[in-house]
JSON list of C-alpha atoms in Angstrom, two decimals:
[
{"chain": "R", "resi": 6, "resn": "GLY", "atom": "CA", "xyz": [73.99, 100.41, 36.78]},
{"chain": "R", "resi": 7, "resn": "PHE", "atom": "CA", "xyz": [72.47, 101.64, 39.89]},
{"chain": "R", "resi": 8, "resn": "ARG", "atom": "CA", "xyz": [71.90, 105.18, 38.85]},
{"chain": "R", "resi": 9, "resn": "TYR", "atom": "CA", "xyz": [69.90, 104.03, 35.89]},
{"chain": "R", "resi": 10, "resn": "ILE", "atom": "CA", "xyz": [67.74, 101.82, 38.09]},
{"chain": "R", "resi": 11, "resn": "LYS", "atom": "CA", "xyz": [67.31, 104.54, 40.44]},
{"chain": "R", "resi": 12, "resn": "GLN", "atom": "CA", "xyz": [66.08, 106.84, 37.75]},
{"chain": "R", "resi": 13, "resn": "ILE", "atom": "CA", "xyz": [63.74, 104.46, 36.43]},
{"chain": "R", "resi": 14, "resn": "SER", "atom": "CA", "xyz": [62.36, 103.75, 39.96]},
{"chain": "R", "resi": 15, "resn": "LEU", "atom": "CA", "xyz": [61.75, 107.51, 40.47]},
{"chain": "R", "resi": 16, "resn": "TRP", "atom": "CA", "xyz": [60.01, 107.67, 37.05]},
{"chain": "R", "resi": 17, "resn": "ILE", "atom": "CA", "xyz": [57.71, 104.76, 37.84]},
{"chain": "R", "resi": 18, "resn": "GLN", "atom": "CA", "xyz": [56.71, 106.51, 41.16]},
{"chain": "R", "resi": 19, "resn": "ILE", "atom": "CA", "xyz": [55.58, 109.82, 39.47]},
{"chain": "R", "resi": 20, "resn": "VAL", "atom": "CA", "xyz": [53.75, 108.41, 36.64]},
{"chain": "R", "resi": 21, "resn": "PRO", "atom": "CA", "xyz": [50.12, 108.25, 37.46]},
{"chain": "R", "resi": 22, "resn": "VAL", "atom": "CA", "xyz": [48.05, 105.27, 36.64]},
{"chain": "R", "resi": 23, "resn": "ILE", "atom": "CA", "xyz": [45.31, 106.38, 34.27]},
{"chain": "R", "resi": 24, "resn": "PRO", "atom": "CA", "xyz": [41.85, 104.57, 34.85]},
{"chain": "R", "resi": 25, "resn": "LEU", "atom": "CA", "xyz": [41.14, 103.70, 31.27]},
{"chain": "R", "resi": 26, "resn": "GLU", "atom": "CA", "xyz": [37.95, 101.94, 32.38]},
{"chain": "R", "resi": 27, "resn": "ASN", "atom": "CA", "xyz": [36.58, 105.49, 33.15]},
{"chain": "R", "resi": 28, "resn": "ILE", "atom": "CA", "xyz": [37.13, 106.92, 29.66]},
{"chain": "R", "resi": 29, "resn": "ASP", "atom": "CA", "xyz": [33.74, 107.10, 28.14]},
{"chain": "R", "resi": 30, "resn": "GLY", "atom": "CA", "xyz": [31.85, 109.53, 25.84]},
{"chain": "R", "resi": 31, "resn": "VAL", "atom": "CA", "xyz": [34.81, 110.48, 23.64]},
{"chain": "R", "resi": 32, "resn": "PRO", "atom": "CA", "xyz": [36.08, 108.45, 20.68]},
{"chain": "R", "resi": 33, "resn": "VAL", "atom": "CA", "xyz": [39.23, 106.69, 21.29]},
{"chain": "R", "resi": 34, "resn": "GLY", "atom": "CA", "xyz": [41.42, 105.15, 18.55]},
{"chain": "R", "resi": 35, "resn": "PHE", "atom": "CA", "xyz": [44.61, 103.00, 19.10]},
{"chain": "R", "resi": 36, "resn": "PHE", "atom": "CA", "xyz": [47.19, 102.99, 16.27]},
{"chain": "R", "resi": 37, "resn": "VAL", "atom": "CA", "xyz": [49.74, 100.53, 17.33]},
{"chain": "R", "resi": 38, "resn": "GLY", "atom": "CA", "xyz": [53.15, 99.60, 15.94]},
{"chain": "R", "resi": 39, "resn": "LYS", "atom": "CA", "xyz": [53.92, 95.89, 16.04]},
{"chain": "R", "resi": 40, "resn": "TYR", "atom": "CA", "xyz": [57.44, 96.51, 16.96]},
{"chain": "R", "resi": 41, "resn": "ASP", "atom": "CA", "xyz": [56.84, 99.14, 19.60]},
{"chain": "R", "resi": 42, "resn": "SER", "atom": "CA", "xyz": [59.11, 98.87, 22.54]},
{"chain": "R", "resi": 43, "resn": "LEU", "atom": "CA", "xyz": [57.61, 101.57, 24.40]},
{"chain": "R", "resi": 44, "resn": "ALA", "atom": "CA", "xyz": [53.93, 100.79, 24.16]},
{"chain": "R", "resi": 45, "resn": "ASP", "atom": "CA", "xyz": [53.93, 96.90, 23.78]},
{"chain": "R", "resi": 46, "resn": "PRO", "atom": "CA", "xyz": [51.11, 95.68, 21.49]},
{"chain": "R", "resi": 47, "resn": "LYS", "atom": "CA", "xyz": [49.90, 93.23, 24.21]},
{"chain": "R", "resi": 48, "resn": "ASP", "atom": "CA", "xyz": [49.51, 96.16, 26.58]},
{"chain": "R", "resi": 49, "resn": "ALA", "atom": "CA", "xyz": [47.80, 98.38, 23.95]},
{"chain": "R", "resi": 50, "resn": "ALA", "atom": "CA", "xyz": [45.28, 95.53, 23.42]},
{"chain": "R", "resi": 51, "resn": "THR", "atom": "CA", "xyz": [44.76, 95.39, 27.05]},
{"chain": "R", "resi": 52, "resn": "GLY", "atom": "CA", "xyz": [44.26, 99.08, 27.49]},
{"chain": "R", "resi": 53, "resn": "TYR", "atom": "CA", "xyz": [41.93, 99.15, 24.46]},
{"chain": "R", "resi": 54, "resn": "ALA", "atom": "CA", "xyz": [39.75, 96.69, 26.07]},
{"chain": "R", "resi": 55, "resn": "LYS", "atom": "CA", "xyz": [39.27, 98.81, 29.01]},
{"chain": "R", "resi": 56, "resn": "VAL", "atom": "CA", "xyz": [38.12, 101.93, 27.12]},
{"chain": "R", "resi": 57, "resn": "LYS", "atom": "CA", "xyz": [34.34, 101.97, 26.92]},
{"chain": "R", "resi": 58, "resn": "SER", "atom": "CA", "xyz": [34.34, 104.37, 23.99]},
{"chain": "R", "resi": 59, "resn": "GLY", "atom": "CA", "xyz": [37.02, 102.60, 21.75]},
{"chain": "R", "resi": 60, "resn": "VAL", "atom": "CA", "xyz": [36.19, 103.10, 18.12]},
{"chain": "R", "resi": 61, "resn": "PHE", "atom": "CA", "xyz": [39.29, 101.86, 16.28]},
{"chain": "R", "resi": 62, "resn": "TYR", "atom": "CA", "xyz": [42.19, 99.47, 17.00]},
{"chain": "R", "resi": 63, "resn": "LYS", "atom": "CA", "xyz": [44.85, 98.40, 14.53]},
{"chain": "R", "resi": 64, "resn": "GLU", "atom": "CA", "xyz": [48.31, 96.93, 14.66]},
{"chain": "R", "resi": 65, "resn": "TYR", "atom": "CA", "xyz": [50.79, 98.10, 11.87]},
{"chain": "R", "resi": 66, "resn": "ASP", "atom": "CA", "xyz": [53.48, 95.92, 10.51]},
{"chain": "R", "resi": 67, "resn": "ASN", "atom": "CA", "xyz": [57.01, 97.18, 10.40]},
{"chain": "R", "resi": 68, "resn": "MET", "atom": "CA", "xyz": [56.30, 100.04, 12.71]},
{"chain": "R", "resi": 69, "resn": "ASP", "atom": "CA", "xyz": [57.40, 101.11, 16.23]},
{"chain": "R", "resi": 70, "resn": "HIS", "atom": "CA", "xyz": [56.62, 103.96, 18.56]},
{"chain": "R", "resi": 71, "resn": "PHE", "atom": "CA", "xyz": [58.52, 106.48, 16.55]},
{"chain": "R", "resi": 72, "resn": "SER", "atom": "CA", "xyz": [57.26, 105.39, 13.24]},
{"chain": "R", "resi": 73, "resn": "PHE", "atom": "CA", "xyz": [54.26, 107.50, 13.64]},
{"chain": "R", "resi": 74, "resn": "MET", "atom": "CA", "xyz": [56.21, 110.69, 13.98]},
{"chain": "R", "resi": 75, "resn": "VAL", "atom": "CA", "xyz": [59.28, 110.33, 11.80]},
{"chain": "R", "resi": 76, "resn": "GLY", "atom": "CA", "xyz": [58.74, 107.15, 9.83]},
{"chain": "R", "resi": 77, "resn": "LYS", "atom": "CA", "xyz": [58.63, 106.97, 6.00]},
{"chain": "R", "resi": 78, "resn": "GLU", "atom": "CA", "xyz": [55.75, 104.49, 6.31]},
{"chain": "R", "resi": 79, "resn": "THR", "atom": "CA", "xyz": [52.52, 106.62, 6.53]},
{"chain": "R", "resi": 80, "resn": "SER", "atom": "CA", "xyz": [49.79, 104.29, 5.55]},
{"chain": "R", "resi": 81, "resn": "PHE", "atom": "CA", "xyz": [48.19, 104.67, 8.92]},
{"chain": "R", "resi": 82, "resn": "ASN", "atom": "CA", "xyz": [47.10, 108.28, 7.85]},
{"chain": "R", "resi": 83, "resn": "ASN", "atom": "CA", "xyz": [44.58, 106.53, 5.54]},
{"chain": "R", "resi": 84, "resn": "ASP", "atom": "CA", "xyz": [43.07, 104.99, 8.66]},
{"chain": "R", "resi": 85, "resn": "LEU", "atom": "CA", "xyz": [43.26, 108.21, 10.66]},
{"chain": "R", "resi": 86, "resn": "LEU", "atom": "CA", "xyz": [41.50, 110.20, 8.02]},
{"chain": "R", "resi": 87, "resn": "ALA", "atom": "CA", "xyz": [38.70, 107.67, 7.41]}
]
């Protein structure tokens, strides 16, 4: 209940907003899981649109936030190494 909401509220206050539109001169790729509950694909697409030096964006089926670390599906590595 309240304790959880208080913790989330404190977390939101300390997380800085990163001005993505200022990122330039370094290649940036977004590897997005379509079922990511921590980094929603809509938010990822919006963020990618703000990055001036974006070079790669792809949403991967059947993947979430943790699939990139511990998932059995590793086809994204082909895109990462390309």
